[in-house]
Coordinates of C-alpha atoms in Angstrom, one line a residue:
M1 CA -57.9 93.4 26.7
D2 CA -60.1 93.3 30.1
L3 CA -63.8 94.2 29.8
Q4 CA -63.3 97.6 31.7
T5 CA -60.4 99.1 29.3
I6 CA -62.4 98.0 26.6
R7 CA -65.4 99.7 27.8
N8 CA -63.8 103.3 28.8
A9 CA -61.5 102.7 25.9
I10 CA -65.3 103.2 23.6
E11 CA -66.1 105.7 25.8
E12 CA -62.8 107.6 25.5
E13 CA -63.6 107.5 21.3
A14 CA -66.6 107.9 21.9
T15 CA -66.9 111.2 23.7
K16 CA -64.1 112.6 21.2
L17 CA -65.7 112.1 18.3
I18 CA -68.5 113.9 20.2
Q19 CA -66.4 116.6 21.7
R20 CA -65.5 117.6 17.9
H21 CA -68.7 117.6 16.5
Q22 CA -69.7 119.8 19.3
R23 CA -66.9 122.3 18.3
Y24 CA -68.1 122.2 14.5
A25 CA -72.0 123.1 15.8
A26 CA -70.8 126.1 18.0
D27 CA -68.4 127.5 15.4
L28 CA -70.8 127.2 12.3
H29 CA -73.1 130.0 15.4
A30 CA -70.3 131.9 15.4
H31 CA -70.0 132.0 11.9
L32 CA -73.7 132.4 11.0
D33 CA -73.9 135.3 14.0
R34 CA -71.2 137.0 12.3
W35 CA -72.6 137.5 8.6
E36 CA -76.3 138.0 10.0
A37 CA -74.3 141.6 11.9
R38 CA -72.4 141.9 8.9
S39 CA -75.2 141.2 5.9
G40 CA -78.8 142.2 8.2
Q41 CA -79.5 138.6 6.9
H42 CA -81.0 135.9 8.6
R43 CA -79.4 132.2 7.2
P44 CA -80.7 128.8 8.9
K45 CA -78.2 127.2 10.6
T46 CA -78.2 123.4 9.5
I47 CA -75.4 121.7 11.6
M48 CA -74.3 118.6 9.5
C49 CA -73.3 115.2 10.1
P50 CA -70.7 112.9 8.9
E51 CA -73.0 111.1 6.0
Y52 CA -71.4 107.8 7.1
W53 CA -72.7 108.6 10.6
N54 CA -76.3 107.2 9.0
S55 CA -74.9 103.8 7.3
D56 CA -75.0 102.2 10.9
P57 CA -75.4 103.1 14.0
G58 CA -72.3 102.2 15.3
F59 CA -70.3 105.0 13.4
N60 CA -72.8 107.6 15.4
P61 CA -70.9 107.9 18.5
Y62 CA -73.6 110.3 20.7
H63 CA -75.5 105.9 20.0
V64 CA -72.7 104.2 21.1
R65 CA -71.0 106.0 23.8
K66 CA -74.9 105.5 25.3
H67 CA -74.5 101.6 24.6
A68 CA -70.8 101.1 25.7
T69 CA -71.4 98.4 28.2
K70 CA -73.1 96.7 25.9
I71 CA -71.0 97.0 23.1
A72 CA -67.8 96.2 24.9
R73 CA -69.0 93.2 26.6
I74 CA -69.6 91.2 22.8
I75 CA -66.4 92.7 21.6
R76 CA -64.7 91.3 24.4
R77 CA -66.5 88.1 24.1
S78 CA -65.2 88.1 20.3
I79 CA -61.8 88.7 21.6
C80 CA -61.4 85.9 24.3
Q81 CA -63.2 83.3 21.1
G82 CA -60.5 84.4 18.9
I83 CA -63.2 86.0 16.2
Y84 CA -63.0 89.1 16.8
K85 CA -63.0 91.1 13.5
P86 CA -63.4 94.6 12.9
R87 CA -67.2 95.9 10.8
P88 CA -66.1 96.7 7.3
A89 CA -65.5 100.3 7.4
A90 CA -67.0 103.7 5.3
R91 CA -63.9 104.7 3.1
F92 CA -64.3 108.6 1.7
G93 CA -61.9 110.6 -0.2
V94 CA -59.8 114.0 1.1
P95 CA -57.9 116.1 -0.7
K96 CA -54.2 115.7 -2.0
D97 CA -52.2 119.4 -2.0
G98 CA -50.5 117.9 -4.7
G99 CA -54.0 117.2 -6.3
G100 CA -57.0 113.6 -6.5
T101 CA -57.1 112.4 -3.5
R102 CA -56.5 109.5 -0.7
E103 CA -58.7 107.2 0.5
V104 CA -59.2 107.0 4.0
A105 CA -61.6 104.6 6.0
A106 CA -63.6 105.3 9.2
F107 CA -64.7 102.2 11.2
Q108 CA -66.9 101.9 13.5
V109 CA -66.5 104.3 16.6
A110 CA -65.7 101.0 19.2
D111 CA -64.0 99.2 16.4
Q112 CA -61.6 102.5 16.3
A113 CA -61.6 102.0 19.6
I114 CA -59.9 98.4 19.6
A115 CA -57.4 99.6 17.0
R116 CA -56.3 102.9 18.4
T117 CA -55.6 100.9 22.1
L118 CA -54.0 97.0 20.6
Y119 CA -52.0 99.9 18.9
K120 CA -50.7 101.4 21.8
R121 CA -50.6 98.1 23.6
L122 CA -47.9 97.5 21.0
M123 CA -45.8 100.6 20.6
D124 CA -45.3 100.2 24.5
K125 CA -43.4 96.7 23.5
G126 CA -42.2 97.6 20.2
E127 CA -41.3 101.2 19.8
G128 CA -37.7 100.9 20.6
R129 CA -36.8 98.5 18.0
F130 CA -37.7 101.1 15.6
S131 CA -34.8 102.6 14.0
S132 CA -34.0 105.8 16.2
R133 CA -34.4 107.9 12.2
C134 CA -37.6 106.6 11.9
F135 CA -39.6 109.6 13.0
A136 CA -43.5 109.0 12.3
Y137 CA -46.9 108.2 14.8
R138 CA -44.1 107.8 17.8
T139 CA -44.6 108.7 21.3
D140 CA -41.3 109.5 21.7
L141 CA -39.7 110.9 19.2
T142 CA -42.3 113.3 16.6
V143 CA -41.3 115.4 13.9
H144 CA -39.5 117.9 15.6
D145 CA -36.9 115.4 16.4
A146 CA -36.4 114.9 12.2
V147 CA -36.5 118.3 11.4
L148 CA -34.0 119.1 14.6
H149 CA -31.6 116.0 13.0
I150 CA -31.7 117.5 10.0
A151 CA -30.8 121.2 10.7
S152 CA -28.1 120.2 13.4
S153 CA -26.5 117.5 11.1
L154 CA -26.5 120.5 7.8
A155 CA -25.2 123.3 10.4
G156 CA -22.3 124.5 9.7
R157 CA -21.5 122.6 6.2
K158 CA -21.0 125.0 3.1
R159 CA -22.0 121.4 0.9
V160 CA -24.2 118.0 1.4
F161 CA -25.4 115.9 -1.0
V162 CA -29.1 115.3 -0.8
A163 CA -31.8 112.0 -1.5
E164 CA -35.4 113.3 -1.7
Y165 CA -38.2 110.5 -2.6
D166 CA -41.6 110.2 -1.8
F167 CA -44.1 106.9 -1.9
K168 CA -46.4 106.8 -4.1
N169 CA -50.0 105.5 -2.8
Y170 CA -47.1 103.9 0.6
F171 CA -50.2 103.1 2.7
G172 CA -52.1 101.1 -0.7
S173 CA -49.7 99.5 -1.6
I174 CA -47.8 98.1 1.1
S175 CA -47.1 93.8 0.2
H176 CA -48.9 91.4 2.9
R177 CA -46.7 89.0 1.6
H178 CA -44.0 91.6 2.7
I179 CA -45.8 93.0 6.4
Q180 CA -45.3 89.2 7.4
R181 CA -42.1 88.7 6.4
V182 CA -41.2 90.9 9.2
L183 CA -43.4 89.3 11.4
A184 CA -41.9 86.9 11.9
D185 CA -38.6 87.5 12.6
R186 CA -39.7 87.9 16.2
R187 CA -37.8 91.6 16.4
F188 CA -41.4 92.7 17.2
Y189 CA -42.7 91.5 20.6
I190 CA -47.3 90.6 19.5
T191 CA -49.3 88.3 20.5
D192 CA -51.3 85.8 18.3
R193 CA -54.2 86.9 19.8
E194 CA -52.8 90.5 19.0
R195 CA -51.0 89.9 15.2
A196 CA -54.8 88.1 15.1
I197 CA -56.8 91.3 15.6
L198 CA -54.4 93.3 13.6
W199 CA -53.9 91.3 10.4
A200 CA -58.9 91.5 10.7
F201 CA -58.4 95.5 10.2
T202 CA -55.7 94.9 7.9
Q203 CA -58.4 92.8 5.9
S204 CA -61.4 94.4 6.6
S205 CA -63.7 95.4 3.8
T206 CA -64.3 98.7 3.4
Y207 CA -67.2 100.3 1.2
P208 CA -68.2 104.3 0.3
A209 CA -71.2 106.0 2.5
N210 CA -74.2 105.6 0.5
A211 CA -73.2 101.7 -0.4
Y212 CA -72.2 100.9 3.1
S213 CA -72.6 96.7 3.6
L214 CA -71.8 94.6 7.1
V215 CA -70.8 91.8 4.1
Q216 CA -67.1 91.1 4.8
N217 CA -66.0 90.3 1.2
S218 CA -62.2 91.4 0.9
D219 CA -59.5 89.1 -0.1
R220 CA -56.6 92.1 -0.3
E221 CA -53.0 91.2 -1.0
C222 CA -51.9 94.1 -0.7
G223 CA -52.2 97.9 1.1
I224 CA -52.9 99.3 4.9
P225 CA -56.7 101.2 5.5
Q226 CA -55.9 104.8 6.2
G227 CA -56.7 106.6 8.9
V228 CA -57.5 103.5 12.2
S229 CA -54.2 102.8 14.2
T230 CA -53.1 100.2 13.2
S231 CA -52.5 101.0 10.2
L232 CA -50.1 103.5 11.4
F233 CA -48.2 100.4 13.9
L234 CA -47.7 99.1 10.1
A235 CA -46.7 101.6 8.1
N236 CA -43.5 102.0 10.6
L237 CA -43.4 98.0 10.8
A238 CA -43.2 97.4 7.0
A239 CA -40.4 100.7 6.3
Y240 CA -38.0 99.0 9.4
P241 CA -35.7 96.1 7.2
L242 CA -35.0 99.5 5.1
D243 CA -33.9 101.8 7.8
R244 CA -31.9 99.0 9.1
A245 CA -29.9 99.1 5.6
L246 CA -29.9 102.2 5.5
E247 CA -28.8 102.2 9.1
G248 CA -25.3 100.4 7.4
L249 CA -24.4 102.5 5.5
R250 CA -22.8 106.2 5.3
V251 CA -25.2 108.3 5.1
D252 CA -27.4 110.0 7.7
F253 CA -31.3 110.2 7.0
A254 CA -34.8 110.7 8.0
R255 CA -37.7 109.1 7.3
Y256 CA -41.2 110.3 8.1
A257 CA -44.0 107.4 7.2
D258 CA -43.7 107.5 3.0
D259 CA -41.4 110.9 3.1
T260 CA -37.7 110.0 3.4
V261 CA -34.2 112.3 3.1
I262 CA -31.0 110.8 3.1
W263 CA -27.6 113.3 3.1
S264 CA -23.5 112.6 3.3
D265 CA -20.8 114.5 2.0
S266 CA -20.2 111.7 -0.4
Y267 CA -21.8 111.4 -4.1
G268 CA -21.3 107.8 -3.7
E269 CA -22.6 107.0 -0.7
V270 CA -25.8 109.0 -1.1
C271 CA -25.9 106.3 -4.4
D272 CA -25.8 103.7 -2.9
A273 CA -28.7 104.8 -0.5
V274 CA -30.9 105.1 -3.0
R275 CA -30.5 101.9 -5.1
C276 CA -30.9 100.3 -0.4
L277 CA -33.9 102.1 -0.9
I278 CA -35.4 101.1 -4.8
E279 CA -34.1 97.9 -4.0
A280 CA -36.6 97.9 -0.3
A281 CA -39.0 99.7 -2.7
K282 CA -39.1 96.1 -4.2
Q283 CA -39.9 94.3 -1.7
M284 CA -42.7 96.3 0.3
D285 CA -44.2 95.9 -3.3
V286 CA -44.7 100.7 -4.0
E287 CA -43.5 102.7 -5.9
F288 CA -41.7 106.4 -6.6
N289 CA -43.9 109.3 -6.3
V290 CA -42.1 110.6 -9.3
K291 CA -43.7 114.3 -8.6
K292 CA -43.4 114.6 -5.1
S293 CA -40.1 113.3 -5.2
D294 CA -36.8 115.9 -5.8
G295 CA -34.3 113.3 -5.7
V296 CA -30.4 113.8 -5.3
R297 CA -29.2 117.1 -5.6
V298 CA -26.9 118.9 -3.5
I299 CA -27.4 121.4 -1.3
V300 CA -25.1 125.1 -1.1
D301 CA -24.5 128.2 0.1
P302 CA -27.7 130.5 -1.8
G303 CA -25.5 132.0 -4.9
A304 CA -22.9 129.4 -4.9
R305 CA -22.2 127.2 -7.9
A306 CA -22.9 123.2 -8.8
E307 CA -22.1 120.9 -11.4
F308 CA -26.1 120.0 -11.4
E309 CA -29.1 120.6 -10.0
S310 CA -28.7 122.3 -6.6
G311 CA -31.0 123.8 -4.0
N312 CA -29.9 126.0 -0.6
H313 CA -32.6 123.9 1.7
V314 CA -34.5 120.5 2.1
E315 CA -38.4 120.4 2.7
F316 CA -39.4 117.2 5.1
V317 CA -42.4 117.6 7.2
G318 CA -43.5 120.8 6.5
Y319 CA -40.3 122.5 7.0
R320 CA -37.2 124.0 5.2
V321 CA -34.3 123.6 6.6
G322 CA -31.1 125.1 5.3
F323 CA -27.4 125.4 6.2
D324 CA -28.2 127.9 8.9
S325 CA -32.4 128.1 9.8
I326 CA -35.1 126.6 10.0
G327 CA -37.7 127.6 8.2
I328 CA -42.0 127.2 6.6
R329 CA -41.6 124.8 3.0
E330 CA -42.8 127.7 0.3
R331 CA -45.9 125.3 -0.1
T332 CA -47.6 125.2 3.0
V333 CA -46.3 129.5 3.2
R334 CA -49.2 129.5 0.1
K335 CA -51.5 127.4 2.3
I336 CA -51.9 130.5 4.7
K337 CA -52.1 133.1 2.9
E338 CA -54.3 131.8 0.6
W339 CA -56.7 131.5 3.9
L340 CA -55.1 134.8 5.7
S341 CA -57.0 135.7 2.1
Y342 CA -59.9 135.1 2.9
L343 CA -60.1 135.7 6.4
I344 CA -59.5 139.0 5.2
Y345 CA -61.6 139.2 2.9
A346 CA -64.4 137.7 4.6
N347 CA -64.7 140.2 6.8
L348 CA -63.6 143.7 5.6
L349 CA -64.5 143.6 1.7
Q350 CA -67.1 141.2 1.0
Q351 CA -70.5 142.9 2.6
P352 CA -69.3 146.1 1.2
R353 CA -68.2 145.0 -2.6
R354 CA -71.7 143.2 -1.9
N355 CA -73.2 147.2 -0.7
N356 CA -74.2 146.5 2.7
C357 CA -72.6 149.0 4.3
L358 CA -73.9 148.5 8.4
L359 CA -71.1 149.8 10.7
Q360 CA -71.3 148.3 14.0
E361 CA -68.8 149.1 16.3
T362 CA -68.0 146.9 19.0
Q363 CA -65.4 150.2 22.4
G364 CA -65.4 152.7 19.5
V365 CA -64.3 150.1 16.7
D366 CA -65.4 148.7 13.9
R367 CA -66.4 145.2 14.6
D368 CA -65.9 143.5 11.6
Y369 CA -62.1 144.3 11.6
L370 CA -62.4 143.4 15.5
V371 CA -63.6 139.5 14.6
M372 CA -60.9 139.7 11.7
I373 CA -58.2 140.8 14.3
S374 CA -59.5 138.2 16.7
Q375 CA -59.7 135.9 13.5
I376 CA -56.4 135.8 12.4
R377 CA -54.9 135.8 16.0
R378 CA -56.3 132.3 17.2
Y379 CA -55.2 130.7 13.4
L380 CA -51.5 131.5 14.3
Y381 CA -51.6 132.2 18.4
G382 CA -54.5 130.3 18.5
N383 CA -55.0 130.2 23.0
V384 CA -52.1 133.0 23.2
T385 CA -53.1 137.0 23.1
E386 CA -51.1 140.2 22.6
A387 CA -50.8 140.0 26.6
M388 CA -50.0 137.2 26.8
L389 CA -47.2 138.0 25.0
T390 CA -46.0 141.1 26.9
R391 CA -46.0 138.9 30.0
Y392 CA -44.3 135.7 28.4
A393 CA -41.5 138.2 27.3
A394 CA -39.8 138.2 30.6
G395 CA -39.0 134.1 31.0
D396 CA -41.7 133.1 32.3
F397 CA -42.9 129.9 30.3
P398 CA -46.1 127.6 31.5
E399 CA -45.4 124.3 30.8
M400 CA -48.2 124.1 28.4
S401 CA -49.0 122.6 25.0
Y402 CA -50.0 125.3 23.0
R403 CA -52.4 125.8 20.0
G404 CA -52.6 128.2 15.8
L405 CA -50.5 127.1 13.3
M406 CA -48.2 128.2 14.8
S407 CA -47.9 125.7 17.2
F408 CA -46.5 123.0 14.7
Y409 CA -43.5 125.3 14.2
P410 CA -41.7 125.8 17.8
I411 CA -39.4 126.2 16.6
V412 CA -38.9 127.6 13.0
D413 CA -35.3 130.6 13.4
D414 CA -35.2 132.0 9.4
T415 CA -36.5 136.1 10.1
D416 CA -36.4 136.7 6.7
Q417 CA -39.2 134.0 6.1
L418 CA -41.5 135.2 8.7
R419 CA -40.5 139.2 8.2
S420 CA -41.8 138.3 5.1
L421 CA -45.0 137.1 6.1
D422 CA -45.3 139.5 8.4
G423 CA -44.4 142.4 6.1
W424 CA -47.9 141.2 3.3
L425 CA -50.0 140.8 6.5
A426 CA -49.5 144.1 7.1
Q427 CA -50.4 145.5 3.7
T428 CA -52.4 143.2 2.2
I429 CA -54.9 143.7 5.5
H430 CA -54.1 148.0 5.7
H431 CA -54.9 147.7 1.9
C432 CA -58.2 146.0 2.4
L433 CA -59.1 148.7 5.2
R434 CA -58.5 151.5 2.9
E435 CA -60.9 150.3 -0.1
R436 CA -63.3 148.9 2.9
T437 CA -63.1 153.5 3.8
N438 CA -63.6 154.3 0.6
L439 CA -66.6 151.8 0.3
Y440 CA -68.3 152.7 3.6
Q441 CA -67.9 156.7 2.5
A442 CA -69.3 156.2 -0.8
A443 CA -72.6 154.9 1.1
G444 CA -72.8 157.7 2.2
N445 CA -70.6 157.4 6.1
A446 CA -69.0 160.1 6.5
Q447 CA -67.9 159.6 10.2
L448 CA -65.6 156.0 10.2
P449 CA -64.0 154.6 14.2
P450 CA -60.5 153.5 14.1
P451 CA -58.7 151.8 12.9
H452 CA -60.0 153.4 9.3
T453 CA -57.5 156.9 9.8
C454 CA -54.6 155.0 11.2
T455 CA -51.5 154.4 9.2
L456 CA -49.8 151.2 8.5
E457 CA -47.1 151.7 11.3
Q458 CA -49.4 152.2 13.6
L459 CA -51.8 149.3 12.9
V460 CA -48.6 147.5 13.2
H461 CA -48.0 149.0 16.5
N462 CA -49.5 152.1 17.6
V463 CA -52.8 151.1 18.2
P464 CA -54.1 148.8 21.2
P465 CA -52.7 145.1 21.3
V466 CA -56.4 143.6 20.5
I467 CA -56.4 145.8 17.4
R468 CA -52.7 145.3 16.6
I469 CA -52.3 143.4 13.3
P470 CA -50.7 139.4 14.7
S471 CA -46.8 139.2 13.7
F472 CA -45.3 136.6 12.8
I473 CA -41.8 137.5 13.6
R474 CA -43.6 137.6 17.6
I475 CA -45.3 134.1 18.1
A476 CA -41.8 132.8 16.3
A477 CA -40.3 134.3 19.3
H478 CA -41.7 133.4 22.4
L479 CA -43.1 129.6 20.7
R480 CA -39.3 129.6 20.1
N481 CA -37.9 131.1 23.9
A482 CA -41.0 128.5 25.4
A483 CA -39.8 125.2 22.8
A484 CA -35.9 126.6 24.6
A485 CA -37.5 126.1 28.0
V486 CA -39.6 123.3 28.9
G487 CA -38.8 121.4 25.1
P488 CA -40.7 121.7 21.8
N489 CA -42.2 118.4 22.0
V490 CA -44.0 120.0 24.7
V491 CA -45.1 123.4 23.2
A492 CA -46.3 122.3 19.6
N493 CA -49.5 121.5 19.1
P494 CA -50.0 117.7 17.2
L495 CA -53.1 118.5 16.0
A496 CA -51.9 121.7 14.6
P497 CA -52.6 121.9 10.8
S498 CA -48.8 121.5 8.7
S499 CA -49.9 122.4 5.7

């Protein structure tokens, strides 16, 4: 890595973190403005920073960007001398879907930049060596390719045997000896200097943010730090022997990091694959997550009888895939409903239930309802408006990356599920709006602006687009058409929440 490359990488990493922090500050300011308008009460604005920013100046992107040239020179010199080691990371817990927390390591900004640059170089040289059924952390394949592969393979079948397994604490358990064995087989192009930097990140110390230290004291023999780019490469590298072994069997499969699904028309072939999976887990020194792994099942048409545990779809990385449809997994649907319920309650009922009935109008419409619709639309649609959906219905699809929740699901075509979500959203909004009307009328507001007088049918179809209830079906249909025109990986926003 030359000096210019290192400096550019550091500046890019710092700028990304700064922009993220500034978006948070802007969102906080807008939220407090809306709160004050609804409640008539003032709240002081306190902009928070991640706790570990105060642990050392190297975590503060504003400081790092200001001194990027000096930091780049120091790092460049240490790399050339073969003594570069990242400074210890600050670790913190992130809540997991199934309960508990996932430990994430945040390295200092400059070290994150080095890790990202190394990851890109290693993937440029070695991405083609990975299995075509390995879909995680790649530039040429994404989760949408995985889901489409599963869907196309299941399409038209009436019965298929499926094994679904998830590894327990995959990143934190991978054996270092196993990683060294895979690296030693020379299938991946990596220089001695790159190997040294890669290993320095793998064995680097981590400390809680409130007890941070610059002392390196790690002698770990297993686990790779989750939260740094080099670990993405190693996560795929560690499972490389598993992928090769499965490719040698008469089964099909898809793997996304530690999430593996295997299927075949033959129960015996799936059992052979499971034995292969168990052997690979022993080699990697990882365990199966029994709570999240469904094991071997038979997938059949809805209503069809089966001789043992059965289902009619496979769940994979936020998606639900059946024989004839692709939907959103149920656990994700529940989380979507929880967030939408919060937006509806916070805007329509929170203050009126506290007897703060300050009614404001914007363009002759209840301002709080207008804000709620805007928030829901931005959450689901991202940067798309109802007017844009109407215009794009003619087939004029710009080649662009979308935003919002549904941008992660540009290939969903389960219209029954989408229609059910639309019905739930409309009914919930209409019910809360009626309660809001009653609360305002009880407070002495006899004449209320639209949409208080609107019926459910009007809120869904016959009101101006700016206050029309957003629709899962409408945005999903647009994204499917756009994906067909320019490809799902162009349309999809990789940063959109999948769960």
